[in-house]
Coordinates of C-alpha atoms and ligand atoms in Angstrom, one line a residue:
X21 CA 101.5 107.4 64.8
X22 CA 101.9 105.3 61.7
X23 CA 100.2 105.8 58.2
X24 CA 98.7 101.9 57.3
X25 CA 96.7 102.7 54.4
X26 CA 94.7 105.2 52.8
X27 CA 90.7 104.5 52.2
X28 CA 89.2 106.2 49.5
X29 CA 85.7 107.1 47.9
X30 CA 84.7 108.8 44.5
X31 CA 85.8 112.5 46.3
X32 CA 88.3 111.8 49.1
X33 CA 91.4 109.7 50.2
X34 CA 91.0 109.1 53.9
X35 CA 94.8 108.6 55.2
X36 CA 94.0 105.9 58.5
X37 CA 96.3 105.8 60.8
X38 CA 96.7 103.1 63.5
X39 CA 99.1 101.7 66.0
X40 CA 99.7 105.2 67.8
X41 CA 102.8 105.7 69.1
X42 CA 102.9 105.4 73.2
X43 CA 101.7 108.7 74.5
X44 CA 104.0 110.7 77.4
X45 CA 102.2 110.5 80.4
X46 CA 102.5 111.0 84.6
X47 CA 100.3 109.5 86.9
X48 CA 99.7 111.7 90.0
X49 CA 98.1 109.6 92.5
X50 CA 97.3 109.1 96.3
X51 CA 97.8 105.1 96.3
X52 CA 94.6 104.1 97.4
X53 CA 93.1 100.6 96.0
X54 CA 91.5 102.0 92.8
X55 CA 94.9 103.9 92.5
X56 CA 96.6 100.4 92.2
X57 CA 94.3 99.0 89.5
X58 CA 94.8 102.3 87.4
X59 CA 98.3 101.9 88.1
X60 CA 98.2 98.4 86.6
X61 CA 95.9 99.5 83.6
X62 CA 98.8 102.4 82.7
X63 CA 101.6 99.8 83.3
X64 CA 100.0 97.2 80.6
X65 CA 99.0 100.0 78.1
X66 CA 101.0 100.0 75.1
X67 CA 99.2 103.5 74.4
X68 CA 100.8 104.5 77.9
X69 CA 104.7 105.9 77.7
X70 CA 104.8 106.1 81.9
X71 CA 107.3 108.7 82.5
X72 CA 106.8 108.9 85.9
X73 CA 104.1 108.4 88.7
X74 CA 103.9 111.1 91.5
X75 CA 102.7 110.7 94.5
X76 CA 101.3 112.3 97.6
X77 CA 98.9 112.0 100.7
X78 CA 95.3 111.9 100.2
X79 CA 93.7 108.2 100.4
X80 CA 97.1 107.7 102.8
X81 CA 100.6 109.1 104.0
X82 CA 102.7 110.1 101.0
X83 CA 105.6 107.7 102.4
X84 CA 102.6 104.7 102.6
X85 CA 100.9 105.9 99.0
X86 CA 104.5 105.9 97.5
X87 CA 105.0 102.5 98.5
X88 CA 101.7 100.6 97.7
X89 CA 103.3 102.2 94.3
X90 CA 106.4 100.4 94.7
X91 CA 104.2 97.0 95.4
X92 CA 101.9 97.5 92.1
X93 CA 104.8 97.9 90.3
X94 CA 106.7 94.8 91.6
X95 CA 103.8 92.8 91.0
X96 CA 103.2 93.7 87.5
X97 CA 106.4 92.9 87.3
X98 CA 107.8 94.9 84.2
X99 CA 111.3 95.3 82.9
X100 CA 111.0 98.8 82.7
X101 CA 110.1 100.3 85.9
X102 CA 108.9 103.9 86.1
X103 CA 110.1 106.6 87.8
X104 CA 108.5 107.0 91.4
X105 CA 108.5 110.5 93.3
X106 CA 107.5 111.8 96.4
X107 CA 105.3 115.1 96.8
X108 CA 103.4 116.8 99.2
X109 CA 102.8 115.4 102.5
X110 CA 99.7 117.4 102.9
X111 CA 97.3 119.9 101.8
X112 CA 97.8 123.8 100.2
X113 CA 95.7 124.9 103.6
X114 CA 93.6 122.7 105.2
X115 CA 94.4 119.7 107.5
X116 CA 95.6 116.6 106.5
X117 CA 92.4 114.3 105.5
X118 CA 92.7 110.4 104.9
X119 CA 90.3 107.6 103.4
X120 CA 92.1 104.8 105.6
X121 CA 88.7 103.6 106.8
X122 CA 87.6 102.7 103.1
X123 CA 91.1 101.6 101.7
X124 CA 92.6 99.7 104.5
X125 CA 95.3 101.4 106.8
X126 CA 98.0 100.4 104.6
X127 CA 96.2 101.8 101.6
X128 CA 95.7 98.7 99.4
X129 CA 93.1 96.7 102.0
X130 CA 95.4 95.7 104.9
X131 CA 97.8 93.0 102.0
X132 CA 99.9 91.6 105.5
X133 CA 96.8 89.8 106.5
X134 CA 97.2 87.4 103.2
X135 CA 99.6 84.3 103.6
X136 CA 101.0 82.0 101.3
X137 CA 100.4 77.9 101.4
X138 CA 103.7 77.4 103.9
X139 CA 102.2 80.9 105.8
X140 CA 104.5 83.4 104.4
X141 CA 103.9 87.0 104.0
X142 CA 102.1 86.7 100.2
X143 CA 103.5 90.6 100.1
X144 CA 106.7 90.5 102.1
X145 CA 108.6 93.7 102.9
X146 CA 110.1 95.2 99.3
X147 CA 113.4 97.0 99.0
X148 CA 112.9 99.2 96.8
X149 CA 112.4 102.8 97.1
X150 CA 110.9 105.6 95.5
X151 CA 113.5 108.5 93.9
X152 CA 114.9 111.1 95.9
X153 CA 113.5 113.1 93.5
X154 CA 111.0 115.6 94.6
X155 CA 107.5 114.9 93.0
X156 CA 106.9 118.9 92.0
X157 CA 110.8 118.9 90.2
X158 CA 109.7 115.7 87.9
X159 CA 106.5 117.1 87.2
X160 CA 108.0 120.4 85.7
X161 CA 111.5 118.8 84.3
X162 CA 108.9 116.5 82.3
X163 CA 106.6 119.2 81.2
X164 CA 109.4 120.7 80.1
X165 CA 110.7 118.1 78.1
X166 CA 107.6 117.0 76.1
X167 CA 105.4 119.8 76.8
X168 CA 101.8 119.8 74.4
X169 CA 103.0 115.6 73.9
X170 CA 102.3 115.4 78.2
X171 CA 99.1 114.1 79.6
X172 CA 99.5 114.1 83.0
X173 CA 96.6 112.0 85.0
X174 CA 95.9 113.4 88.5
X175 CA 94.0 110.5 90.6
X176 CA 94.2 112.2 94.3
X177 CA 94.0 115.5 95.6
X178 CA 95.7 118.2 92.9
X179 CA 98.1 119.7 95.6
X180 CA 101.1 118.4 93.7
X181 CA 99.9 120.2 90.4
X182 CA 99.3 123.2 92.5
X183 CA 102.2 123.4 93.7
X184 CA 103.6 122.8 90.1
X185 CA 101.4 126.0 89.3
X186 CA 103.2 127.8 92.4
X187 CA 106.8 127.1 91.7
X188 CA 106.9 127.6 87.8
X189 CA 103.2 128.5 86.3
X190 CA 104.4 128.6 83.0
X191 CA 106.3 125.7 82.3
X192 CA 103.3 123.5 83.7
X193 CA 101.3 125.3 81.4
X194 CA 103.2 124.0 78.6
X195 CA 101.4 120.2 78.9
X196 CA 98.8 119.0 76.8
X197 CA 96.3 118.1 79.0
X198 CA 95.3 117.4 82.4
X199 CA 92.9 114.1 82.8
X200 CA 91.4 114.5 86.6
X201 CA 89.9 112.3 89.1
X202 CA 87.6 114.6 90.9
X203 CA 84.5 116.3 91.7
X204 CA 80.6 115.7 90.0
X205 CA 78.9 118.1 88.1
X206 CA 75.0 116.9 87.9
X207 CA 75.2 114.2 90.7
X208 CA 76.0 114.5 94.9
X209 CA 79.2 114.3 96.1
X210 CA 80.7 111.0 98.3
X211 CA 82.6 111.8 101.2
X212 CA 79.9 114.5 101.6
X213 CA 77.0 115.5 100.2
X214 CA 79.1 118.1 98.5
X215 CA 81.8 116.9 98.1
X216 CA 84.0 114.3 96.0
X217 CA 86.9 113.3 98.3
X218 CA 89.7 114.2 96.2
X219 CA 88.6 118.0 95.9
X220 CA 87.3 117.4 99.3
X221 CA 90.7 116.7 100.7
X222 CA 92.1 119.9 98.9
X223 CA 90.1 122.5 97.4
X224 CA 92.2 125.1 96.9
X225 CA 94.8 123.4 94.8
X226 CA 91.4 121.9 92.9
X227 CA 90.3 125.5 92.2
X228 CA 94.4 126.9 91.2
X229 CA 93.7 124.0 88.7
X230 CA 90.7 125.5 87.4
X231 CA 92.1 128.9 87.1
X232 CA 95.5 127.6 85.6
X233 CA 94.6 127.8 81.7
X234 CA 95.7 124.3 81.2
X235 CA 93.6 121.8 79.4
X236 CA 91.3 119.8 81.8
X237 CA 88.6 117.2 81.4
X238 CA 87.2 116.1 84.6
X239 CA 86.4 112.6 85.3
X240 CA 84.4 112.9 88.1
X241 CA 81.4 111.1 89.9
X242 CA 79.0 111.3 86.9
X243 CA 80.6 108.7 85.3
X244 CA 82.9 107.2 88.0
X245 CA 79.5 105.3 89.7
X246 CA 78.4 104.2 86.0
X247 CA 81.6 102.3 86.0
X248 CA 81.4 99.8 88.9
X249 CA 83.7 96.7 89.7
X250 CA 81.4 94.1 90.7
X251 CA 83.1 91.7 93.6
X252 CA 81.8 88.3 92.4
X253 CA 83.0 89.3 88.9
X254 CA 86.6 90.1 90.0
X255 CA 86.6 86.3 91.5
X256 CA 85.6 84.9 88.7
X257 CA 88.3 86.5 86.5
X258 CA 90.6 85.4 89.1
X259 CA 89.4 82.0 88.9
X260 CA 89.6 81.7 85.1
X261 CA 93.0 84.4 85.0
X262 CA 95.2 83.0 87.8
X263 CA 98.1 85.3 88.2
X264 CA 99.9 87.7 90.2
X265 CA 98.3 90.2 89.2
X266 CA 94.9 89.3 89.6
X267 CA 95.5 87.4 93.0
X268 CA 96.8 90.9 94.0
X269 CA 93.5 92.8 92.5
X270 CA 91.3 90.0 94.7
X271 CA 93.1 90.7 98.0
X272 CA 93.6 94.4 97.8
X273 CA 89.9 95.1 96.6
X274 CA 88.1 93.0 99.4
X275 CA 87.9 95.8 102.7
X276 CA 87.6 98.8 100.0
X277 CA 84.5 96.6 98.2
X278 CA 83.0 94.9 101.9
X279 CA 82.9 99.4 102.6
X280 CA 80.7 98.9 99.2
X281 CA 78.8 96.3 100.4
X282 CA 77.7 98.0 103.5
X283 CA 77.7 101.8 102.6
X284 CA 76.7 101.9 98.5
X285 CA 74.7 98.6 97.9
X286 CA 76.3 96.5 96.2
X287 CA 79.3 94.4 96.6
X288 CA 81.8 96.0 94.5
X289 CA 83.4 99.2 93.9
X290 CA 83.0 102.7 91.6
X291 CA 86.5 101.8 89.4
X292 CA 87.1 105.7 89.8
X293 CA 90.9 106.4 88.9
X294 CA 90.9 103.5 86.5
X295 CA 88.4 105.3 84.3
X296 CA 91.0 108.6 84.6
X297 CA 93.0 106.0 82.9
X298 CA 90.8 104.9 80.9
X299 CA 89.7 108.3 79.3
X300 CA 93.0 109.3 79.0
X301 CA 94.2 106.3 76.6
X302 CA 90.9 106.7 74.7
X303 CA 88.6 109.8 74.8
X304 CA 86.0 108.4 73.3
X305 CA 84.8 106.0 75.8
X306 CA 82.9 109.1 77.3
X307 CA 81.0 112.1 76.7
X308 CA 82.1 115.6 77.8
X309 CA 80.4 119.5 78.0
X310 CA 82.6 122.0 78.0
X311 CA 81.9 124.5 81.1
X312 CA 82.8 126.8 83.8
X313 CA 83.7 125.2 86.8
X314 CA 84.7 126.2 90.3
X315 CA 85.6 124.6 93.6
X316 CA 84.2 125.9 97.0
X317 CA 87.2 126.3 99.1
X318 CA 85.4 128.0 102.2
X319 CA 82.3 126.8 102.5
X320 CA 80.5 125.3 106.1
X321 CA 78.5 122.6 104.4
X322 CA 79.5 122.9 100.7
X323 CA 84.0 123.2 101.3
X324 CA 85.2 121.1 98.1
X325 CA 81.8 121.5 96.1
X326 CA 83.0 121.4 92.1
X327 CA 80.3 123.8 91.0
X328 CA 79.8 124.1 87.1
X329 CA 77.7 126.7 85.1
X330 CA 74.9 125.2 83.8
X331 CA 72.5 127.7 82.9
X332 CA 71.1 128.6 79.7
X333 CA 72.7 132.1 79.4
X334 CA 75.9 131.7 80.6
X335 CA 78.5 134.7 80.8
X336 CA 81.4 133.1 78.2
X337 CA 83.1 136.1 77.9
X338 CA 83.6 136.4 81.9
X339 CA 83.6 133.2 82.9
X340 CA 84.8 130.6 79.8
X341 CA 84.9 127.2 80.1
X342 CA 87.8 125.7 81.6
X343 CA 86.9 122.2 81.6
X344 CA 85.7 119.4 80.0
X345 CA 83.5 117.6 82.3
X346 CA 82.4 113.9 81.8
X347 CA 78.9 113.2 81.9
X348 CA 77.9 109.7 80.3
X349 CA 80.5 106.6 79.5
X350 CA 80.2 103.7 77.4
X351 CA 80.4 101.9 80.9
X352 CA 80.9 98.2 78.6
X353 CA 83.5 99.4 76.4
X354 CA 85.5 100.8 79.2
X355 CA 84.9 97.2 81.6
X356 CA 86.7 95.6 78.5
X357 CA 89.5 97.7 78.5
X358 CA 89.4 97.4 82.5
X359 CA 90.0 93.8 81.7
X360 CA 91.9 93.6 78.5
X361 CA 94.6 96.0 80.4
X362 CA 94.8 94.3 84.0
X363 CA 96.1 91.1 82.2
X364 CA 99.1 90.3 82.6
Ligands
LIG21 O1 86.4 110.0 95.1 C1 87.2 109.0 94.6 C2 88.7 109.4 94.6 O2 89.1 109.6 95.9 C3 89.6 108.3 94.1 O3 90.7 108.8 93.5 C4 90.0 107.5 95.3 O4 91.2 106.8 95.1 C5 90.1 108.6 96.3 O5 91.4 109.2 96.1
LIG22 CA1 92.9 108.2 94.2

């Protein structure tokens, strides 16, 4: 953080300070399609010190996730290239549990199906490959290292923080904050009625996190549908922005949004992990309330339900808040950023 200049009145001497230094961060993530645009957003941020992203199944196979990873990051096409670690394959308890229907089998919207002019692959085969690192290892070597400076921004299932939580409680305990893609507090869930898909996937890791003491604020489905990509808007960027980058946001976004089309209404998609993103380089591009929240791990119709206090007389002595949960977003301010960030 630098000091500028210092505003004053008749009683005070305001000390403003602006271009913040890039903040330590680790993307978590499950390498679905809006995984790939957050991914972009993070790599473009000059708020956004990316010291590693972590990966693991949810949307897709870990191995799969870890390489639509490897693809966003070739694309964007940075000097500096981030650290890329494999986690868990699957969840704490329950079965394995995919979104290959909505994203595309590959993750990112079936990309061998686009060709160039002369009919090449437009996304051949890459060579690189993620760290032999294990995801939970990087996790707790970097909380280590910057501690309260970490955010870490969890866009999948939280089994890779649980495990964090499992292996060495204390030194994950040590970041600043976690920013979460997951669950709803006032509004239904989407892969069921109860249900938001990441917490879906693994609800016991979601409710470890709850229970862990770390910071949280939840970015769940509350604000994640007020944010929505629009497809005819994405094509015009395109048109206007030819690049890479946005060729690649056209091709992987068209199966995940046609699933929009036919499903939700509208011809788009909810721009949920970009938001994570989003909230996490500025906080004030939404609204939170502090509350209790818990995740169902064992219910019939309700398994994965994030279920927050919201009475009047709430017990804060036996159940405190341990999250801040989204509820309203300046959905215009964040679409800028959306934009201003997938440039290349
Ligand atoms: O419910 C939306 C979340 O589930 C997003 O993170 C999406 O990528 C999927 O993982
Ligand atoms: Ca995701």
């Amino acid at each position: 953080m630098t000091l500028d200049f210092l505003v004053t009145d008749s009683l005070h001497i305001y000390p403003v300070m602006s271009n913040p230094l890039p903040r330590p961060m680790i993307i978590d993530t499950d390498g679905g399609v809006d995984d790939a645009l957050a991914i972009v957003m993070a790599l473009n941020s000059d708020h956004i010190d990316l010291k590693a992203i972590t990966v693991l199944a949810g949307n897709i196979d870990v191995h799969q996730a870890a390489k639509n990873v490897l693809r966003v990051i070739n694309i964007v096409g940075l000097e500096a290239i981030p650290l890329v670690a494999k986690g868990c394959t699957k969840p704490l308890v329950n079965p394995p549990f995919n979104a290959a229907g909505i994203h595309g089998s590959d993750g990112l919207g079936e990309l061998h199906q686009f060709k160039n002019a002369d009919g090449s692959p437009r996304y051949p085969a890459l060579t690189t490959e993620p760290s032999t690192e294990d995801a939970i290892e990087v996790i707790l070597k970097t909380a280590e290292e910057y501690g309260n400076d970490l955010t870490i921004v969890a866009l999948g299932p939280l089994t890779n923080i649980a495990m964090a939580l499992e292996k060495d409680r204390t030194t994950l305990q040590k970041v600043g904050r976690i920013v979460i893609m997951g669950g709803a507090v006032k509004v239904p869930g989407n892969i069921s009625a109860a249900a938001e898909f990441n917490f879906f996937v693994d609800p016991h890791a979601a409710q470890m996190v709850m229970e862990s003491g770390i910071p949280l604020t939840l970015v769940g489905l509350d604000v994640a549908m007020k944010a929505p990509l629009v497809r005819s808007d994405v094509e015009a960027y395109a048109q206007k922005n030819p690049s890479q980058v946005s060729q690649f946001i056209v091709d992987c976004t068209g199966i995940y949004m046609a699933f929009y089309r036919d499903n939700e209404g509208f011809h788009g998609c909810y721009l949920h992990d970009p938001l994570a993103v989003g909230v996490a380089i500025d906080s004030s591009l939404v609204s939170t309330e502090s509350v209790y929240m818990v995740v169902e791990t064992d219910g019939k119709f309700t398994a994965g339900m994030s279920l927050a206090d919201l009475r009047d007389r709430r017990d804060e002595v036996n159940s405190p808040p341990n999250v801040d949960a989204c509820l309203e977003v300046d959905t215009e301010r964040f679409l800028k950023l959306f934009y201003d960030l997938i440039q290349p």
